[in-house]
GROMACS .gro file of C-alpha atoms in nm:
model
  222
    1VAL     CA    1 -28.181  -0.991  -0.269
    2GLU     CA    2 -28.090  -1.226  -0.526
    3GLY     CA    3 -27.890  -0.985  -0.723
    4GLY     CA    4 -27.694  -0.902  -0.392
    5ALA     CA    5 -27.609  -1.273  -0.332
    6LYS     CA    6 -27.498  -1.301  -0.692
    7LEU     CA    7 -27.275  -0.989  -0.663
    8ALA     CA    8 -27.119  -1.119  -0.347
    9ARG     CA    9 -27.065  -1.460  -0.496
   10ASP     CA   10 -26.888  -1.300  -0.795
   11ALA     CA   11 -26.685  -1.031  -0.599
   12PHE     CA   12 -26.545  -1.274  -0.338
   13PRO     CA   13 -26.260  -1.422  -0.541
   14LYS     CA   14 -26.138  -1.061  -0.593
   15LEU     CA   15 -26.153  -0.987  -0.218
   16ARG     CA   16 -26.059  -1.331  -0.086
   17SER     CA   17 -25.742  -1.207   0.056
   18THR     CA   18 -25.868  -0.864   0.195
   19PRO     CA   19 -26.022  -0.746   0.519
   20SER     CA   20 -26.348  -0.710   0.302
   21ALA     CA   21 -26.379  -1.082   0.270
   22ALA     CA   22 -26.573  -1.121   0.570
   23ASN     CA   23 -26.840  -0.873   0.505
   24VAL     CA   24 -26.882  -1.004   0.148
   25ALA     CA   25 -26.891  -1.365   0.265
   26ALA     CA   26 -27.153  -1.297   0.552
   27SER     CA   27 -27.381  -1.039   0.359
   28GLY     CA   28 -27.393  -1.260   0.050
   29LEU     CA   29 -27.480  -1.560   0.257
   30ASP     CA   30 -27.744  -1.381   0.463
   31MET     CA   31 -27.893  -1.263   0.137
   32ALA     CA   32 -27.899  -1.601  -0.013
   33LEU     CA   33 -28.058  -1.762   0.297
   34SER     CA   34 -28.338  -1.509   0.268
   35LEU     CA   35 -28.431  -1.616  -0.071
   36PRO     CA   36 -28.771  -1.796  -0.094
   37GLU     CA   37 -28.754  -2.164  -0.111
   38GLU     CA   38 -28.903  -2.163  -0.453
   39ASN     CA   39 -28.616  -1.957  -0.597
   40PRO     CA   40 -28.411  -2.180  -0.848
   41LEU     CA   41 -28.099  -2.034  -0.751
   42ARG     CA   42 -28.142  -2.043  -0.378
   43LYS     CA   43 -27.951  -2.363  -0.328
   44GLU     CA   44 -27.674  -2.297  -0.568
   45LEU     CA   45 -27.601  -1.946  -0.425
   46ILE     CA   46 -27.620  -2.090  -0.046
   47ALA     CA   47 -27.369  -2.346  -0.147
   48ALA     CA   48 -27.125  -2.112  -0.306
   49LEU     CA   49 -27.156  -1.838  -0.055
   50GLU     CA   50 -27.139  -2.099   0.243
   51ALA     CA   51 -26.814  -2.236   0.094
   52ASN     CA   52 -26.685  -1.882   0.087
   53ALA     CA   53 -26.765  -1.806   0.448
   54ARG     CA   54 -26.602  -2.123   0.551
   55ALA     CA   55 -26.300  -2.026   0.373
   56VAL     CA   56 -26.281  -1.694   0.572
   57VAL     CA   57 -26.324  -1.869   0.903
   58ASP     CA   58 -26.092  -2.129   0.831
   59ASP     CA   59 -25.808  -1.873   0.716
   60GLU     CA   60 -25.636  -1.776   1.056
   61LYS     CA   61 -25.393  -1.570   0.867
   62LEU     CA   62 -25.642  -1.331   0.713
   63GLN     CA   63 -25.633  -1.005   0.888
   64MET     CA   64 -25.978  -0.843   0.974
   65PRO     CA   65 -26.175  -0.706   1.266
   66ALA     CA   66 -26.263  -1.000   1.516
   67ASP     CA   67 -26.622  -0.884   1.528
   68ASP     CA   68 -26.639  -0.914   1.137
   69ARG     CA   69 -26.512  -1.261   1.149
   70SER     CA   70 -26.760  -1.354   1.436
   71GLY     CA   71 -27.035  -1.215   1.187
   72VAL     CA   72 -26.939  -1.483   0.931
   73TYR     CA   73 -26.963  -1.761   1.200
   74TYR     CA   74 -27.315  -1.634   1.286
   75ALA     CA   75 -27.407  -1.675   0.917
   76LEU     CA   76 -27.269  -2.021   0.905
   77VAL     CA   77 -27.462  -2.124   1.188
   78ASP     CA   78 -27.767  -1.986   1.014
   79ALA     CA   79 -27.675  -2.174   0.701
   80ARG     CA   80 -27.658  -2.510   0.894
   81HIS     CA   81 -27.997  -2.435   1.047
   82ALA     CA   82 -28.135  -2.368   0.702
   83ALA     CA   83 -28.003  -2.701   0.588
   84GLY     CA   84 -28.161  -2.885   0.868
   85ASP     CA   85 -27.837  -2.972   1.004
   86SER     CA   86 -27.853  -2.928   1.377
   87VAL     CA   87 -27.537  -3.121   1.459
   88GLY     CA   88 -27.341  -2.897   1.207
   89ALA     CA   89 -27.486  -2.587   1.348
   90ARG     CA   90 -27.381  -2.674   1.687
   91ALA     CA   91 -27.055  -2.763   1.584
   92MET     CA   92 -27.014  -2.424   1.416
   93ALA     CA   93 -27.145  -2.268   1.717
   94ALA     CA   94 -26.896  -2.434   1.928
   95ARG     CA   95 -26.637  -2.313   1.694
   96TRP     CA   96 -26.777  -1.971   1.720
   97ALA     CA   97 -26.789  -1.952   2.109
   98LYS     CA   98 -26.415  -2.049   2.134
   99PHE     CA   99 -26.290  -1.808   1.881
  100LEU     CA  100 -26.467  -1.507   2.082
  101GLU     CA  101 -26.358  -1.649   2.403
  102ASP     CA  102 -25.988  -1.629   2.280
  103ALA     CA  103 -26.047  -1.277   2.116
  104ALA     CA  104 -26.195  -1.157   2.451
  105ALA     CA  105 -25.904  -1.315   2.641
  106ALA     CA  106 -25.672  -1.108   2.408
  107ALA     CA  107 -25.836  -0.781   2.454
  108PRO     CA  108 -25.614  -0.523   2.619
  109ASN     CA  109 -25.894  -0.379   2.841
  110ALA     CA  110 -26.265  -0.417   2.951
  111GLU     CA  111 -26.396  -0.195   2.697
  112ALA     CA  112 -26.205  -0.391   2.418
  113ARG     CA  113 -26.320  -0.719   2.582
  114THR     CA  114 -26.695  -0.634   2.626
  115VAL     CA  115 -26.724  -0.579   2.221
  116PHE     CA  116 -26.760  -0.962   2.219
  117ASP     CA  117 -27.024  -0.984   2.486
  118GLY     CA  118 -27.317  -0.968   2.257
  119HIS     CA  119 -27.164  -1.210   2.008
  120ARG     CA  120 -27.073  -1.455   2.290
  121LEU     CA  121 -27.432  -1.437   2.440
  122ALA     CA  122 -27.546  -1.519   2.092
  123ALA     CA  123 -27.324  -1.805   2.052
  124TYR     CA  124 -27.390  -1.959   2.400
  125ARG     CA  125 -27.761  -1.929   2.313
  126GLU     CA  126 -27.697  -2.127   1.998
  127LEU     CA  127 -27.522  -2.395   2.216
  128GLY     CA  128 -27.835  -2.403   2.466
  129GLU     CA  129 -27.582  -2.295   2.739
  130VAL     CA  130 -27.676  -1.929   2.793
  131GLU     CA  131 -27.556  -1.982   3.160
  132ARG     CA  132 -27.191  -1.947   3.044
  133ALA     CA  133 -27.290  -1.588   2.957
  134ILE     CA  134 -27.362  -1.495   3.321
  135PRO     CA  135 -27.017  -1.451   3.471
  136MET     CA  136 -26.882  -1.269   3.175
  137LEU     CA  137 -27.180  -1.025   3.178
  138GLU     CA  138 -27.142  -0.964   3.549
  139GLN     CA  139 -26.782  -0.878   3.521
  140ALA     CA  140 -26.859  -0.643   3.238
  141GLU     CA  141 -27.112  -0.464   3.457
  142ARG     CA  142 -26.874  -0.433   3.729
  143ASP     CA  143 -26.604  -0.289   3.479
  144LEU     CA  144 -26.838  -0.053   3.282
  145PRO     CA  145 -27.094   0.069   3.559
  146ASP     CA  146 -27.224   0.356   3.315
  147ASP     CA  147 -27.301   0.116   3.026
  148PHE     CA  148 -27.644  -0.002   2.980
  149ASN     CA  149 -27.543  -0.308   2.760
  150PRO     CA  150 -27.404  -0.562   3.034
  151PRO     CA  151 -27.729  -0.538   3.253
  152ALA     CA  152 -27.946  -0.540   2.934
  153ARG     CA  153 -27.782  -0.838   2.799
  154LEU     CA  154 -27.813  -1.004   3.157
  155ALA     CA  155 -28.175  -0.956   3.140
  156ILE     CA  156 -28.189  -1.160   2.819
  157ALA     CA  157 -27.974  -1.434   2.969
  158TYR     CA  158 -28.182  -1.449   3.274
  159ARG     CA  159 -28.516  -1.444   3.099
  160GLU     CA  160 -28.384  -1.760   2.878
  161LEU     CA  161 -28.285  -1.933   3.198
  162LYS     CA  162 -28.649  -1.843   3.339
  163LYS     CA  163 -28.484  -1.666   3.610
  164TYR     CA  164 -28.755  -1.373   3.592
  165ASP     CA  165 -28.680  -1.185   3.896
  166GLU     CA  166 -28.323  -1.163   3.820
  167ALA     CA  167 -28.420  -1.083   3.455
  168LEU     CA  168 -28.640  -0.780   3.566
  169ALA     CA  169 -28.372  -0.648   3.817
  170ALA     CA  170 -28.104  -0.635   3.545
  171SER     CA  171 -28.356  -0.470   3.310
  172ASP     CA  172 -28.416  -0.216   3.598
  173ARG     CA  173 -28.042  -0.127   3.608
  174ALA     CA  174 -28.035  -0.094   3.211
  175MET     CA  175 -28.339   0.117   3.203
  176ALA     CA  176 -28.161   0.368   3.455
  177LYS     CA  177 -27.877   0.398   3.207
  178VAL     CA  178 -28.014   0.363   2.873
  179TYR     CA  179 -28.115   0.660   2.651
  180GLY     CA  180 -28.251   0.754   2.320
  181PRO     CA  181 -28.386   0.496   2.067
  182ARG     CA  182 -28.188   0.226   2.239
  183LYS     CA  183 -28.452   0.251   2.532
  184LEU     CA  184 -28.690   0.084   2.316
  185VAL     CA  185 -28.492  -0.231   2.262
  186VAL     CA  186 -28.463  -0.251   2.655
  187MET     CA  187 -28.840  -0.186   2.693
  188ALA     CA  188 -28.909  -0.440   2.435
  189GLY     CA  189 -28.700  -0.707   2.611
  190ARG     CA  190 -28.877  -0.624   2.928
  191SER     CA  191 -29.205  -0.664   2.802
  192ASP     CA  192 -29.082  -1.022   2.688
  193ILE     CA  193 -28.989  -1.109   3.052
  194TYR     CA  194 -29.334  -0.996   3.152
  195LYS     CA  195 -29.502  -1.200   2.901
  196ASP     CA  196 -29.294  -1.510   2.979
  197ARG     CA  197 -29.341  -1.475   3.348
  198GLY     CA  198 -29.736  -1.453   3.250
  199ASP     CA  199 -29.789  -1.109   3.346
  200THR     CA  200 -29.955  -1.000   3.026
  201ALA     CA  201 -30.080  -0.679   3.167
  202ALA     CA  202 -29.737  -0.564   3.266
  203ALA     CA  203 -29.631  -0.674   2.927
  204ARG     CA  204 -29.884  -0.453   2.747
  205LYS     CA  205 -29.829  -0.163   2.962
  206THR     CA  206 -29.445  -0.184   2.894
  207LEU     CA  207 -29.531  -0.172   2.523
  208GLU     CA  208 -29.776   0.130   2.558
  209ASP     CA  209 -29.492   0.318   2.747
  210ALA     CA  210 -29.240   0.219   2.470
  211LEU     CA  211 -29.477   0.370   2.201
  212GLN     CA  212 -29.532   0.671   2.418
  213TYR     CA  213 -29.166   0.703   2.446
  214ALA     CA  214 -29.105   0.670   2.079
  215ASN     CA  215 -29.361   0.914   1.962
  216ALA     CA  216 -29.186   1.161   2.205
  217LEU     CA  217 -28.863   1.117   2.052
  218PRO     CA  218 -28.695   1.402   1.835
  219GLU     CA  219 -28.810   1.372   1.467
  220GLY     CA  220 -28.436   1.265   1.373
  221GLN     CA  221 -28.467   0.960   1.603
  222LYS     CA  222 -28.805   0.799   1.541
   0.00000   0.00000   0.00000
């Protein structure tokens, strides 16, 4: 991991003006943050890579996919948390949310707009304002009735708001549409809803069902 962080730090100047800048900055910063506290280079690498990441989000002229730029914001929020800077983390999360809202507003259609839904939910959760995600996700579910992602994300949002009946109802809708290994993610989230509601038996049963489902998947998907 240390080697990867160093590589990202050293490669960034050459890639600074390219679409690869976002991935190098975000992945490098993530690796630096994952270094153990006792690593003598951790602080130095985080400082350098956080500066690189800030340069990416501050350069509005730099052409790159919006979801790549969003990933850099995510890493910067994590960096502020790691520094114990809750005020800075919240300020960066607010910038992140505004960026995503603008990107979603400029999207040409519902499919393009919902690309940002997961990122927006994460940003709103960082801000402690997860209720802001509900209208967005309800609209996405209406626009894309065959997509399991909107109701699955609604289940996450309602769980965080402690609206467990609504969370389970959304999870039901997601379960009816999801398939393959992705179903395990929805089932794990469903177990968490039951756990938070205090129904440990249902939480355990859901995980047992998930394991049974996982074991029945084709070899290439396990």
